[in-house]
Amino acid sequence: YGEGRTLYEANAWEAAGNRFRQASALLQSAGLPVSEWAALELALVHYQRRQLVQMERLLRGVLARTQPQTHLSARARAYWLLGLCH
């Protein structure tokens, strides 16, 4: 995740996306809900690369996997990013 952030800040979108994808999968396999934050970062990579269909699909997945009562900030971020898709 940290490497992905560093690469994202350096505008290395493809490499950052790969790191966020890996982080999300590893965190999800460990059963950690923080995996959704890696998915949100990957959505930003899609935005920067103008891959809005992929971005929207990923964000809708985050919303489907999270609960409103327990994932308020992740869901708020997902809804905000969805607004950027349209």
mmCIF file of C-alpha atoms in Angstrom:
data_model
loop_
_atom_site.group_PDB
_atom_site.id
_atom_site.type_symbol
_atom_site.label_atom_id
_atom_site.label_comp_id
_atom_site.label_asym_id
_atom_site.label_seq_id
_atom_site.Cartn_x
_atom_site.Cartn_y
_atom_site.Cartn_z
ATOM 1 C CA TYR A 1 0.000 0.000 0.000
ATOM 2 C CA GLY A 2 2.761 2.405 0.952
ATOM 3 C CA GLU A 3 4.676 1.721 -2.246
ATOM 4 C CA GLY A 4 1.489 2.336 -4.191
ATOM 5 C CA ARG A 5 1.064 5.745 -2.544
ATOM 6 C CA THR A 6 4.661 6.671 -3.348
ATOM 7 C CA LEU A 7 4.245 5.617 -6.975
ATOM 8 C CA TYR A 8 0.898 7.427 -7.212
ATOM 9 C CA GLU A 9 2.476 10.663 -5.965
ATOM 10 C CA ALA A 10 5.185 10.230 -8.626
ATOM 11 C CA ASN A 11 2.451 9.924 -11.312
ATOM 12 C CA ALA A 12 3.503 6.337 -12.031
ATOM 13 C CA TRP A 13 -0.103 5.265 -12.489
ATOM 14 C CA GLU A 14 0.382 1.766 -13.861
ATOM 15 C CA ALA A 15 2.928 0.734 -11.221
ATOM 16 C CA ALA A 16 0.816 2.323 -8.467
ATOM 17 C CA GLY A 17 -2.253 0.452 -9.698
ATOM 18 C CA ASN A 18 -0.367 -2.827 -9.579
ATOM 19 C CA ARG A 19 0.733 -2.194 -5.989
ATOM 20 C CA PHE A 20 -2.765 -1.191 -4.862
ATOM 21 C CA ARG A 21 -4.213 -4.271 -6.561
ATOM 22 C CA GLN A 22 -1.699 -6.479 -4.738
ATOM 23 C CA ALA A 23 -2.308 -4.734 -1.421
ATOM 24 C CA SER A 24 -6.062 -5.052 -1.754
ATOM 25 C CA ALA A 25 -5.833 -8.788 -2.528
ATOM 26 C CA LEU A 26 -3.419 -9.477 0.337
ATOM 27 C CA LEU A 27 -5.426 -7.499 2.862
ATOM 28 C CA GLN A 28 -8.692 -9.039 1.689
ATOM 29 C CA SER A 29 -7.257 -12.571 1.941
ATOM 30 C CA ALA A 30 -6.295 -11.764 5.532
ATOM 31 C CA GLY A 31 -9.885 -10.710 6.199
ATOM 32 C CA LEU A 32 -8.951 -7.094 6.905
ATOM 33 C CA PRO A 33 -11.538 -4.459 6.015
ATOM 34 C CA VAL A 34 -8.730 -1.974 5.356
ATOM 35 C CA SER A 35 -8.426 -3.743 1.989
ATOM 36 C CA GLU A 36 -11.203 -1.433 0.799
ATOM 37 C CA TRP A 37 -8.873 1.554 1.183
ATOM 38 C CA ALA A 38 -6.436 -0.037 -1.246
ATOM 39 C CA ALA A 39 -9.384 -0.520 -3.616
ATOM 40 C CA LEU A 40 -10.274 3.163 -3.242
ATOM 41 C CA GLU A 41 -6.705 4.125 -4.110
ATOM 42 C CA LEU A 42 -6.895 1.868 -7.158
ATOM 43 C CA ALA A 43 -10.072 3.709 -8.151
ATOM 44 C CA LEU A 44 -8.071 6.950 -8.099
ATOM 45 C CA VAL A 45 -5.520 5.371 -10.427
ATOM 46 C CA HIS A 46 -8.357 4.495 -12.808
ATOM 47 C CA TYR A 47 -9.526 8.107 -12.588
ATOM 48 C CA GLN A 48 -6.084 9.453 -13.455
ATOM 49 C CA ARG A 49 -5.907 7.090 -16.424
ATOM 50 C CA ARG A 50 -9.457 8.080 -17.491
ATOM 51 C CA GLN A 51 -10.680 4.499 -17.046
ATOM 52 C CA LEU A 52 -14.013 5.605 -15.672
ATOM 53 C CA VAL A 53 -15.914 2.372 -16.353
ATOM 54 C CA GLN A 54 -13.353 0.380 -14.363
ATOM 55 C CA MET A 55 -13.383 3.033 -11.673
ATOM 56 C CA GLU A 56 -17.138 2.900 -11.275
ATOM 57 C CA ARG A 57 -17.179 -0.919 -11.219
ATOM 58 C CA LEU A 58 -14.526 -0.961 -8.498
ATOM 59 C CA LEU A 59 -16.324 1.656 -6.380
ATOM 60 C CA ARG A 60 -19.654 -0.138 -6.641
ATOM 61 C CA GLY A 61 -17.871 -3.263 -5.432
ATOM 62 C CA VAL A 62 -16.527 -1.379 -2.413
ATOM 63 C CA LEU A 63 -20.042 -0.200 -1.603
ATOM 64 C CA ALA A 64 -21.443 -3.718 -1.994
ATOM 65 C CA ARG A 65 -18.832 -5.220 0.352
ATOM 66 C CA THR A 66 -19.055 -2.604 3.109
ATOM 67 C CA GLN A 67 -21.704 -1.851 5.696
ATOM 68 C CA PRO A 68 -23.039 1.678 6.259
ATOM 69 C CA GLN A 69 -22.863 1.279 10.041
ATOM 70 C CA THR A 70 -19.226 0.203 10.227
ATOM 71 C CA HIS A 71 -17.418 1.617 7.180
ATOM 72 C CA LEU A 72 -18.573 5.224 7.140
ATOM 73 C CA SER A 73 -15.408 6.886 5.884
ATOM 74 C CA ALA A 74 -14.651 4.286 3.187
ATOM 75 C CA ARG A 75 -18.221 4.479 1.915
ATOM 76 C CA ALA A 76 -18.198 8.286 1.964
ATOM 77 C CA ARG A 77 -14.979 8.279 -0.043
ATOM 78 C CA ALA A 78 -16.457 5.768 -2.524
ATOM 79 C CA TYR A 79 -19.552 7.924 -3.037
ATOM 80 C CA TRP A 80 -17.407 11.045 -3.499
ATOM 81 C CA LEU A 81 -15.264 9.259 -6.081
ATOM 82 C CA LEU A 82 -18.393 8.016 -7.865
ATOM 83 C CA GLY A 83 -19.323 11.651 -8.290
ATOM 84 C CA LEU A 84 -16.086 12.164 -10.220
ATOM 85 C CA CYS A 85 -17.098 9.418 -12.682
ATOM 86 C CA HIS A 86 -20.087 11.385 -13.942
#
